[in-house]
Structures are given as C-alpha cells and as structure tokens.
C-alpha cells in the first residue's frame, strides 16, 4: 500500500519521569505502579480550560505501525493531536483504526480473542504460511510521554492457533522486554526483561494470549534503576492505550427514549438522552458549548439541547427552538444531525462521562483521552464536517483529548493547525 502523509502541529513535550510518578507501590505483596501526587482539576471536565495547563507530558500514541495487517504492509503512520485517515473505500482507513482499537483492548488486559474476534481476516491477503504452517500479522505503535518515545511491536500467530508469537518493548535505545513462542506445545511465551544488577535480564513465562507489556507491573520488582525504566515505559504504553474510546453514533438507536439513570455514554451514543439528563447541570460551560455546536450543525433555530422526562422513568433529548417555536425531539432529526450531536458531545466531555475503561490508579491530569471515530464524516454535509473538524481541532489543542478518525475527503481539515492528515491510496 502507498501512503503519503501531511503532518501539522507540534509534538509532545517530554518531562522527567520523576516529576510525574513514583513507579512502585507495594500492593498485596506485589510491587505495582502508582501515583504519588494527586492531579489537578480535570481539563476533560472543563471545555474552556486553558490550553497546555500544567507541566505534565501526557502519554500519547504518536505513531501506528502496521507491518503486516489486513491491506497494509510496512506502513507507519504519524498520529498528532487530531489525525484523519483519508481515502476512498478500500484504502485501508478502517483497518488502521481496527489495529489501534485492538492495541487498546490488549493494553487494558483483554485477551487476543477479544481484541481480534476474526483473526484470520487480519492476515494480509496472499500471505504465505511458514514451514510449520503458521500465518499471522504484525502491528505496533510508538508512545511518547514522560519516559520518552517507547516502541511496542507485536507479532500474532493466527494459524494453526491464535496466540502471541513475539513482542518487543524498546525505549531509551534499549530493549526493555522481549517475548517469543519457543514451544508451541505450551500455553506461554518466554519473556526476558531488562533488570541490570547481577543479571542483565530476568526471564520468565507469560501467557500467550495477552500483551506482556500490560503484565509487567505484576512481574517486575522495581528494585533497580533498570527495572524502574522498564516499569516507566510499560506504564506509559498502558496508560496511553487504555485511555481510548471508540465512538460510532447510531442514529436509529439515538432516536428512541431511554431509561433515566447514571449511565455513561456508550459507543453508539444510543443513551444520549440519559447522559444529557445527568450531565447538563453538572457542567454549565460544557453544556453551553454543546448547545452552541448544535446551533452550528443542526437545521433551524436552536436555543438549547434539552431533555424531556416521559412516563415510566424514560427520557428523550430535544432541541429547544426558543420562544413560541417549541422544541423538536431528536427522533425527528436527520442522521447527519444525530451523528454530529453524538460526536460533538464526546469531544466536549471526558472519561468520567464515557463508557470506557478508566485508568483509575493514574490521576486524570496525567491522562489523555483518545477518541477513535471510524466514518467521522459519515452522513455529514460539508458545513457540519467543517464545524466538527474545527471543534475537534480546538478541543485536541487543549491537550486532554486526542482524535483519530477516518474520512473520505479531508479537504476541510487541510491547513488547520494541529491536524494530521494521512492520505491512503488503494
């Protein structure tokens, strides 16, 4: 596959890891990573927070590598605060986001079967098996943050069985972790991680259906500077990968009334009314920004985005038109308007409102939420797309949220500061 990239915006600033975390806490006899200081107020809860507040470099994925995955071979894509993969159908846009989401699931401790429900489809077409009859794929990423650039590369075997074939974690010019499948008859890989001291590496088995990097905090003691380097690198990768929310608003579901409750916004935004019912009074600034965004992306006059309580404990979202104009239930809105509203709400909110795996042991001030939006421009008209790109660029510039999306045409995003456009050609 050929890919040309246009990169704009500044990179991630790096700070001393000692300013961010004490990497070791003893919990139940095991040394694990944990924070030593509380984070400040969450920018994710305040859409008007000043850009770049604080001195912390939040861990972030800055490159996605698809060495051999579906339609991609030897591909390396830069990721900025806001990145749009652009290209026609069949160019591999969705494949890139699938690989990113799979890495996020593995970083959260999920197994290979969960991250890759159809693993055979991930193998590049016409990829030949080796002499042992094995086929598979290779993906990876680079995570920048307090520990500097850390590279994670993963090889997955899909045939004859789904398992990790090998993994490598590198940082600071040193290999920090390697795993390899030595004996196919056993359900583990042989791992070796950097320790220094009397032995330069420590060896041990790790499960062959999990990401070894995510398991290192349970295996590395953190008693030497080298071990602390390993833990810092692993922590940085895990925090960046776990802070991911995949969003694909489903208009046909968003139109229905839903039970009122304290739920968090789901991937399809089908419980939009439930979330608005709970949050519209929690952050007046955020809600005002959502109403402003609705005015720019929805037809007709929009005074507010409201919620109506119905019989049976259900609620539905409305567009308040103002004055004698009354209101319009979102069930009457077009698909583009509903997708626009769902994506705008996600960009204006934070992890506490989204149905995602939260890194509870790390202060929010050290995390950066990444939104994955496949079909970011689906059903949107050109003006809606321009408004949503502008909102995304603005929010991503603040540092607490990042966006990786796919579009057919990225013309409205070119030239915008902080936006990375990756053009893919079938």
Short mmCIF file of C-alpha atoms in Angstrom, two decimals:
data_model
loop_
_atom_site.label_atom_id
_atom_site.label_comp_id
_atom_site.label_asym_id
_atom_site.label_seq_id
_atom_site.Cartn_x
_atom_site.Cartn_y
_atom_site.Cartn_z
CA UNK A 1 0.00 0.00 0.00
CA UNK A 2 1.21 3.51 -0.78
CA UNK A 3 0.56 6.22 1.76
CA UNK A 4 1.54 9.84 1.74
CA UNK A 5 1.22 11.94 4.84
CA UNK A 6 0.75 15.58 5.64
CA UNK A 7 1.76 16.44 9.19
CA UNK A 8 0.95 19.65 11.01
CA UNK A 9 1.19 20.76 14.62
CA UNK A 10 3.66 20.44 17.44
CA UNK A 11 4.91 17.21 19.01
CA UNK A 12 4.57 16.02 22.57
CA UNK A 13 6.74 17.68 25.21
CA UNK A 14 8.77 15.37 27.43
CA UNK A 15 9.39 15.86 31.15
CA UNK A 16 11.39 13.98 33.76
CA UNK A 17 9.51 10.83 34.81
CA UNK A 18 10.46 11.56 38.41
CA UNK A 19 8.22 14.63 38.27
CA UNK A 20 5.23 12.51 37.40
CA UNK A 21 5.16 9.21 39.28
CA UNK A 22 6.78 7.08 41.88
CA UNK A 23 6.74 3.89 39.82
CA UNK A 24 6.48 1.44 42.70
CA UNK A 25 3.86 0.81 45.31
CA UNK A 26 3.50 -2.40 47.28
CA UNK A 27 0.00 -3.82 46.98
CA UNK A 28 -0.76 -7.24 48.36
CA UNK A 29 2.90 -8.24 48.26
CA UNK A 30 3.32 -7.21 44.62
CA UNK A 31 5.04 -4.04 43.52
CA UNK A 32 2.90 -2.16 41.04
CA UNK A 33 2.94 1.29 39.55
CA UNK A 34 1.05 4.07 41.20
CA UNK A 35 0.80 7.85 41.57
CA UNK A 36 2.41 9.79 44.35
CA UNK A 37 0.58 13.05 43.92
CA UNK A 38 -2.95 13.98 43.09
CA UNK A 39 -3.75 15.51 39.77
CA UNK A 40 -5.25 18.95 39.46
CA UNK A 41 -8.71 19.73 38.14
CA UNK A 42 -9.55 17.73 35.08
CA UNK A 43 -9.44 19.63 31.82
CA UNK A 44 -11.64 16.89 30.45
CA UNK A 45 -14.48 18.25 32.56
CA UNK A 46 -13.94 21.86 31.52
CA UNK A 47 -14.10 22.62 27.80
CA UNK A 48 -12.92 26.17 28.43
CA UNK A 49 -9.76 25.15 30.30
CA UNK A 50 -6.68 26.95 29.08
CA UNK A 51 -4.51 25.05 26.60
CA UNK A 52 -1.39 23.38 27.93
CA UNK A 53 -2.23 23.92 31.58
CA UNK A 54 0.33 22.28 33.86
CA UNK A 55 3.76 20.85 33.07
CA UNK A 56 2.87 17.20 32.53
CA UNK A 57 3.52 15.41 29.24
CA UNK A 58 0.55 13.09 28.90
CA UNK A 59 1.31 9.69 27.36
CA UNK A 60 0.05 9.58 23.77
CA UNK A 61 0.35 7.26 20.79
CA UNK A 62 2.30 9.22 18.17
CA UNK A 63 2.84 6.52 15.54
CA UNK A 64 0.84 3.48 14.43
CA UNK A 65 2.76 0.72 12.67
CA UNK A 66 1.06 -1.88 10.50
CA UNK A 67 3.98 -4.03 9.42
CA UNK A 68 1.64 -6.72 8.11
CA UNK A 69 -2.05 -6.24 8.86
CA UNK A 70 -5.00 -6.72 6.53
CA UNK A 71 -4.39 -4.47 3.49
CA UNK A 72 -1.31 -2.81 4.97
CA UNK A 73 2.34 -3.82 4.70
CA UNK A 74 5.36 -1.96 6.07
CA UNK A 75 3.16 1.03 6.93
CA UNK A 76 3.98 3.59 9.63
CA UNK A 77 1.51 6.42 10.21
CA UNK A 78 2.19 9.56 12.30
CA UNK A 79 -0.52 10.48 14.79
CA UNK A 80 -0.97 14.04 16.02
CA UNK A 81 -3.46 15.51 18.50
CA UNK A 82 -6.09 15.17 15.76
CA UNK A 83 -5.49 12.71 12.94
CA UNK A 84 -7.71 11.93 9.97
CA UNK A 85 -7.07 8.94 7.71
CA UNK A 86 -8.44 9.98 4.32
CA UNK A 87 -9.11 7.93 1.23
CA UNK A 88 -11.71 6.13 -0.85
CA UNK A 89 -13.37 2.86 0.03
CA UNK A 90 -10.83 0.04 0.07
CA UNK A 91 -7.87 2.24 1.00
CA UNK A 92 -7.47 0.68 4.46
CA UNK A 93 -8.76 3.53 6.65
CA UNK A 94 -10.90 1.34 8.87
CA UNK A 95 -8.15 -1.27 9.08
CA UNK A 96 -5.87 1.27 10.73
CA UNK A 97 -8.45 2.12 13.38
CA UNK A 98 -9.17 -1.57 13.97
CA UNK A 99 -5.49 -2.14 14.76
CA UNK A 100 -5.44 0.86 17.13
CA UNK A 101 -8.55 -0.33 18.97
CA UNK A 102 -7.14 -3.86 19.24
CA UNK A 103 -3.95 -2.50 20.82
CA UNK A 104 -6.12 -0.53 23.25
CA UNK A 105 -8.01 -3.67 24.27
CA UNK A 106 -4.75 -5.57 24.77
CA UNK A 107 -3.36 -2.67 26.81
CA UNK A 108 -6.41 -2.95 29.06
CA UNK A 109 -5.60 -6.60 29.73
CA UNK A 110 -8.07 -8.21 27.32
CA UNK A 111 -7.10 -11.43 25.55
CA UNK A 112 -6.35 -11.88 21.87
CA UNK A 113 -9.74 -13.40 21.10
CA UNK A 114 -11.46 -10.26 22.39
CA UNK A 115 -9.12 -7.88 20.57
CA UNK A 116 -9.27 -9.85 17.30
CA UNK A 117 -12.67 -11.61 17.05
CA UNK A 118 -11.90 -12.61 13.42
CA UNK A 119 -8.12 -13.08 13.49
CA UNK A 120 -7.86 -14.82 10.12
CA UNK A 121 -9.20 -11.66 8.45
CA UNK A 122 -6.28 -9.67 9.90
CA UNK A 123 -3.67 -11.65 7.98
CA UNK A 124 -2.58 -9.86 4.79
CA UNK A 125 -4.14 -11.35 1.68
CA UNK A 126 -1.95 -13.95 -0.04
CA UNK A 127 0.43 -14.10 2.94
CA UNK A 128 2.11 -17.49 2.78
CA UNK A 129 2.48 -19.81 5.75
CA UNK A 130 5.95 -20.70 7.02
CA UNK A 131 7.42 -24.21 7.07
CA UNK A 132 5.49 -25.00 10.26
CA UNK A 133 2.21 -23.95 8.66
CA UNK A 134 1.96 -20.74 10.69
CA UNK A 135 0.40 -17.49 9.48
CA UNK A 136 -0.19 -14.23 11.31
CA UNK A 137 0.17 -10.46 11.36
CA UNK A 138 2.33 -7.74 12.95
CA UNK A 139 1.30 -4.37 14.41
CA UNK A 140 2.84 -1.83 16.76
CA UNK A 141 2.91 1.74 17.99
CA UNK A 142 5.11 4.44 19.49
CA UNK A 143 4.03 6.14 22.70
CA UNK A 144 5.56 9.48 23.68
CA UNK A 145 5.41 10.78 27.23
CA UNK A 146 7.45 11.30 30.42
CA UNK A 147 9.64 8.26 29.67
CA UNK A 148 10.44 9.49 26.16
CA UNK A 149 9.48 7.58 22.99
CA UNK A 150 8.62 3.95 23.77
CA UNK A 151 8.07 1.46 20.93
CA UNK A 152 5.78 -1.55 21.19
CA UNK A 153 5.78 -4.20 18.47
CA UNK A 154 3.62 -7.31 18.47
CA UNK A 155 3.55 -10.40 16.27
CA UNK A 156 0.39 -12.51 16.44
CA UNK A 157 0.02 -16.05 15.14
CA UNK A 158 -3.44 -16.86 13.79
CA UNK A 159 -2.82 -20.32 12.32
CA UNK A 160 -2.80 -23.04 13.44
CA UNK A 161 -3.99 -21.31 16.66
CA UNK A 162 -4.38 -17.74 17.91
CA UNK A 163 -1.51 -16.75 20.20
CA UNK A 164 1.27 -14.22 20.66
CA UNK A 165 4.28 -15.15 18.56
CA UNK A 166 6.51 -12.39 19.88
CA UNK A 167 6.54 -8.96 21.49
CA UNK A 168 9.19 -6.26 21.86
CA UNK A 169 9.22 -3.13 24.02
CA UNK A 170 12.05 -0.65 23.46
CA UNK A 171 12.88 2.75 24.90
CA UNK A 172 15.90 4.92 25.52
CA UNK A 173 17.88 2.97 22.94
CA UNK A 174 17.45 -0.26 24.90
CA UNK A 175 15.32 -3.37 24.52
CA UNK A 176 13.23 -3.48 27.68
CA UNK A 177 11.10 -6.57 27.02
CA UNK A 178 11.10 -9.38 24.50
CA UNK A 179 8.85 -12.41 24.30
CA UNK A 180 9.00 -15.37 21.97
CA UNK A 181 6.96 -18.51 21.39
CA UNK A 182 9.60 -21.21 21.92
CA UNK A 183 7.47 -24.30 22.48
CA UNK A 184 4.14 -24.44 20.60
CA UNK A 185 3.01 -27.25 22.90
CA UNK A 186 2.90 -24.89 25.89
CA UNK A 187 0.43 -22.05 26.51
CA UNK A 188 3.00 -19.40 27.33
CA UNK A 189 5.77 -17.37 25.74
CA UNK A 190 9.28 -17.00 27.10
CA UNK A 191 9.81 -13.42 28.27
CA UNK A 192 13.01 -11.53 29.09
CA UNK A 193 13.03 -8.05 30.60
CA UNK A 194 15.84 -5.64 31.36
CA UNK A 195 16.94 -5.64 35.02
CA UNK A 196 20.70 -4.85 35.18
CA UNK A 197 22.27 -5.80 38.52
CA UNK A 198 23.91 -9.23 38.70
CA UNK A 199 21.85 -10.39 35.71
CA UNK A 200 21.24 -8.10 32.77
CA UNK A 201 17.85 -9.70 32.09
CA UNK A 202 15.25 -11.65 34.02
CA UNK A 203 13.46 -14.49 32.28
CA UNK A 204 10.07 -15.98 32.94
CA UNK A 205 6.89 -17.25 31.30
CA UNK A 206 3.98 -15.00 30.31
CA UNK A 207 0.56 -16.03 28.94
CA UNK A 208 0.49 -16.43 25.17
CA UNK A 209 -2.93 -14.76 24.82
CA UNK A 210 -2.15 -11.42 26.49
CA UNK A 211 0.04 -8.38 25.93
CA UNK A 212 3.17 -8.89 28.02
CA UNK A 213 3.73 -5.16 28.46
CA UNK A 214 0.45 -4.86 30.36
CA UNK A 215 1.55 -7.63 32.74
CA UNK A 216 4.99 -6.24 33.57
CA UNK A 217 3.86 -4.26 36.66
CA UNK A 218 2.93 -7.59 38.27
CA UNK A 219 6.26 -9.22 37.43
CA UNK A 220 8.93 -6.52 37.76
CA UNK A 221 10.06 -5.68 41.29
CA UNK A 222 11.24 -2.13 40.62
CA UNK A 223 14.27 -2.54 42.89
CA UNK A 224 16.87 -1.23 40.42
CA UNK A 225 17.10 1.78 38.14
CA UNK A 226 16.85 -0.55 35.14
CA UNK A 227 13.68 -2.14 36.47
CA UNK A 228 12.20 1.29 37.11
CA UNK A 229 12.95 2.17 33.50
CA UNK A 230 11.06 -0.92 32.36
CA UNK A 231 8.11 -0.06 34.61
CA UNK A 232 8.05 3.57 33.47
CA UNK A 233 7.99 2.52 29.82
CA UNK A 234 5.32 -0.13 30.38
CA UNK A 235 3.19 2.28 32.39
CA UNK A 236 3.41 4.92 29.69
CA UNK A 237 2.26 2.49 26.99
CA UNK A 238 -0.57 1.05 29.08
CA UNK A 239 -1.90 4.47 30.14
CA UNK A 240 -1.93 5.71 26.54
CA UNK A 241 -3.60 2.58 25.17
CA UNK A 242 -6.21 2.20 27.90
CA UNK A 243 -7.39 5.80 27.53
CA UNK A 244 -9.30 5.06 24.31
CA UNK A 245 -13.00 5.48 23.48
CA UNK A 246 -14.27 4.14 20.15
CA UNK A 247 -17.29 6.17 19.03
CA UNK A 248 -19.71 5.38 16.21
CA UNK A 249 -23.05 7.19 16.76
CA UNK A 250 -26.02 5.10 15.64
CA UNK A 251 -28.88 7.46 14.67
CA UNK A 252 -31.51 4.71 14.53
CA UNK A 253 -30.87 3.99 18.21
CA UNK A 254 -30.38 7.58 19.33
CA UNK A 255 -33.96 8.43 18.33
CA UNK A 256 -35.55 6.18 20.94
CA UNK A 257 -36.42 7.27 24.52
CA UNK A 258 -34.20 5.60 27.13
CA UNK A 259 -34.49 4.96 30.88
CA UNK A 260 -33.17 7.79 33.05
CA UNK A 261 -30.11 6.78 35.02
CA UNK A 262 -26.49 7.44 35.84
CA UNK A 263 -25.06 5.57 32.88
CA UNK A 264 -22.12 6.68 30.79
CA UNK A 265 -22.27 7.41 27.08
CA UNK A 266 -22.00 4.23 25.06
CA UNK A 267 -20.14 3.68 21.81
CA UNK A 268 -23.26 4.16 19.67
CA UNK A 269 -24.46 7.21 21.65
CA UNK A 270 -27.86 5.49 21.90
CA UNK A 271 -28.21 6.69 25.51
CA UNK A 272 -27.52 10.33 24.61
CA UNK A 273 -30.67 11.50 26.42
CA UNK A 274 -29.73 9.61 29.60
CA UNK A 275 -26.29 11.20 29.70
CA UNK A 276 -27.59 14.71 28.96
CA UNK A 277 -30.24 14.32 31.67
CA UNK A 278 -27.49 13.66 34.19
CA UNK A 279 -24.74 15.98 33.00
CA UNK A 280 -26.48 19.11 31.69
CA UNK A 281 -26.47 20.54 35.23
CA UNK A 282 -23.02 19.20 36.19
CA UNK A 283 -21.01 21.47 33.89
CA UNK A 284 -22.80 24.57 32.60
CA UNK A 285 -19.87 25.55 30.37
CA UNK A 286 -19.76 22.18 28.66
CA UNK A 287 -23.50 22.16 28.07
CA UNK A 288 -23.41 25.71 26.70
CA UNK A 289 -20.70 24.63 24.26
CA UNK A 290 -22.83 21.68 23.16
CA UNK A 291 -25.81 23.96 22.56
CA UNK A 292 -23.58 26.29 20.56
CA UNK A 293 -22.30 23.37 18.49
CA UNK A 294 -25.89 22.23 17.88
CA UNK A 295 -26.74 25.68 16.52
CA UNK A 296 -23.92 25.35 14.00
CA UNK A 297 -24.70 21.80 12.89
CA UNK A 298 -28.47 21.36 13.11
CA UNK A 299 -31.15 22.84 10.87
CA UNK A 300 -33.40 25.58 12.21
CA UNK A 301 -33.11 27.72 15.32
CA UNK A 302 -31.53 26.02 18.34
CA UNK A 303 -31.75 27.70 21.73
CA UNK A 304 -30.69 24.70 23.82
CA UNK A 305 -30.25 20.94 23.90
CA UNK A 306 -32.84 19.83 26.44
CA UNK A 307 -34.16 16.62 27.96
CA UNK A 308 -37.81 15.72 28.50
CA UNK A 309 -38.93 13.30 31.21
CA UNK A 310 -41.54 10.81 29.99
CA UNK A 311 -43.81 8.33 31.70
CA UNK A 312 -42.24 5.16 33.03
CA UNK A 313 -38.98 6.83 34.05
CA UNK A 314 -37.81 7.38 30.49
CA UNK A 315 -36.23 10.47 28.95
CA UNK A 316 -35.69 11.80 25.44
CA UNK A 317 -33.48 14.55 24.10
CA UNK A 318 -34.92 17.66 22.44
CA UNK A 319 -33.71 20.65 20.50
CA UNK A 320 -35.34 23.65 22.18
CA UNK A 321 -36.18 26.09 19.40
CA UNK A 322 -36.85 29.09 21.65
CA UNK A 323 -39.95 31.16 22.34
CA UNK A 324 -43.11 30.09 20.57
CA UNK A 325 -41.21 27.71 18.32
CA UNK A 326 -41.36 24.96 20.93
CA UNK A 327 -38.98 22.02 20.68
CA UNK A 328 -38.10 19.17 18.35
CA UNK A 329 -37.48 15.63 19.65
CA UNK A 330 -34.17 14.25 18.39
CA UNK A 331 -36.16 11.39 16.89
CA UNK A 332 -37.17 13.81 14.14
CA UNK A 333 -33.61 14.85 13.29
CA UNK A 334 -31.68 13.60 10.30
CA UNK A 335 -28.92 11.02 10.53
CA UNK A 336 -26.23 13.63 9.95
CA UNK A 337 -27.60 15.84 12.71
CA UNK A 338 -27.67 12.96 15.19
CA UNK A 339 -24.15 11.80 14.36
CA UNK A 340 -22.98 15.39 14.62
CA UNK A 341 -24.56 15.77 18.09
CA UNK A 342 -23.10 12.50 19.35
CA UNK A 343 -19.57 13.27 18.17
CA UNK A 344 -19.75 16.85 19.48
CA UNK A 345 -20.77 15.61 22.93
CA UNK A 346 -17.87 13.14 23.00
CA UNK A 347 -15.37 15.85 22.03
CA UNK A 348 -16.69 18.16 24.75
CA UNK A 349 -16.70 15.63 27.55
CA UNK A 350 -14.23 13.40 29.39
CA UNK A 351 -13.61 9.80 30.53
CA UNK A 352 -15.96 10.16 33.51
CA UNK A 353 -18.92 10.51 31.14
CA UNK A 354 -17.93 7.84 28.61
CA UNK A 355 -18.42 4.07 28.85
CA UNK A 356 -14.73 3.21 28.69
CA UNK A 357 -12.01 1.56 30.73
CA UNK A 358 -10.66 4.24 33.05
CA UNK A 359 -7.11 4.24 34.41
CA UNK A 360 -8.29 4.83 37.97
CA UNK A 361 -4.83 4.43 39.51
CA UNK A 362 -3.41 7.34 37.48
CA UNK A 363 -4.55 10.95 38.08
CA UNK A 364 -6.67 12.37 35.26
CA UNK A 365 -4.12 15.19 34.87
CA UNK A 366 -1.66 12.61 33.52
CA UNK A 367 -4.07 11.01 31.05
CA UNK A 368 -5.13 11.96 27.54
CA UNK A 369 -8.38 10.51 26.22
CA UNK A 370 -8.17 9.31 22.61
CA UNK A 371 -11.39 9.10 20.60
CA UNK A 372 -11.49 6.67 17.67
CA UNK A 373 -14.14 7.66 15.13
CA UNK A 374 -14.40 5.40 12.10
CA UNK A 375 -16.53 7.14 9.48
CA UNK A 376 -16.06 10.53 11.14
CA UNK A 377 -17.72 12.22 8.14
CA UNK A 378 -20.47 9.64 7.60
CA UNK A 379 -23.85 11.28 6.81
CA UNK A 380 -22.43 14.78 7.47
CA UNK A 381 -22.87 17.61 4.98
CA UNK A 382 -19.86 19.84 4.19
CA UNK A 383 -20.82 22.53 6.73
CA UNK A 384 -21.35 20.01 9.52
CA UNK A 385 -17.99 18.48 8.69
CA UNK A 386 -16.24 21.86 8.80
CA UNK A 387 -17.80 22.68 12.16
CA UNK A 388 -16.94 19.30 13.66
CA UNK A 389 -13.34 19.45 12.43
CA UNK A 390 -12.98 22.94 13.91
CA UNK A 391 -14.41 21.75 17.23
CA UNK A 392 -12.14 18.71 17.23
CA UNK A 393 -9.03 20.76 16.47
CA UNK A 394 -9.91 23.24 19.22
CA UNK A 395 -10.50 20.59 21.87
CA UNK A 396 -7.48 18.50 20.88
CA UNK A 397 -5.25 21.58 21.12
CA UNK A 398 -6.03 21.75 24.84
CA UNK A 399 -4.13 18.51 25.45
CA UNK A 400 -6.69 16.45 27.36
CA UNK A 401 -8.24 14.74 24.33
CA UNK A 402 -6.98 13.33 21.03
CA UNK A 403 -8.92 12.18 17.99
CA UNK A 404 -8.18 9.60 15.31
CA UNK A 405 -10.85 9.36 12.63
CA UNK A 406 -11.45 8.20 9.09
CA UNK A 407 -12.95 10.31 6.30
CA UNK A 408 -13.47 10.03 2.58
CA UNK A 409 -12.46 13.64 1.89
CA UNK A 410 -10.25 15.63 4.25
CA UNK A 411 -10.18 18.86 2.25
CA UNK A 412 -11.85 20.84 5.04
CA UNK A 413 -9.14 19.72 7.50
CA UNK A 414 -6.07 20.58 5.45
CA UNK A 415 -4.15 23.58 6.66
CA UNK A 416 -5.68 23.55 10.15
CA UNK A 417 -3.03 23.79 12.84
CA UNK A 418 -2.70 20.64 14.92
CA UNK A 419 -4.43 18.37 12.40
CA UNK A 420 -2.57 15.45 10.81
CA UNK A 421 -3.97 14.16 7.53
CA UNK A 422 -2.89 10.71 6.34
CA UNK A 423 -3.85 10.14 2.71
CA UNK A 424 -4.30 6.49 1.77
CA UNK A 425 -4.38 5.12 -1.76
CA UNK A 426 -5.82 1.64 -2.52
#
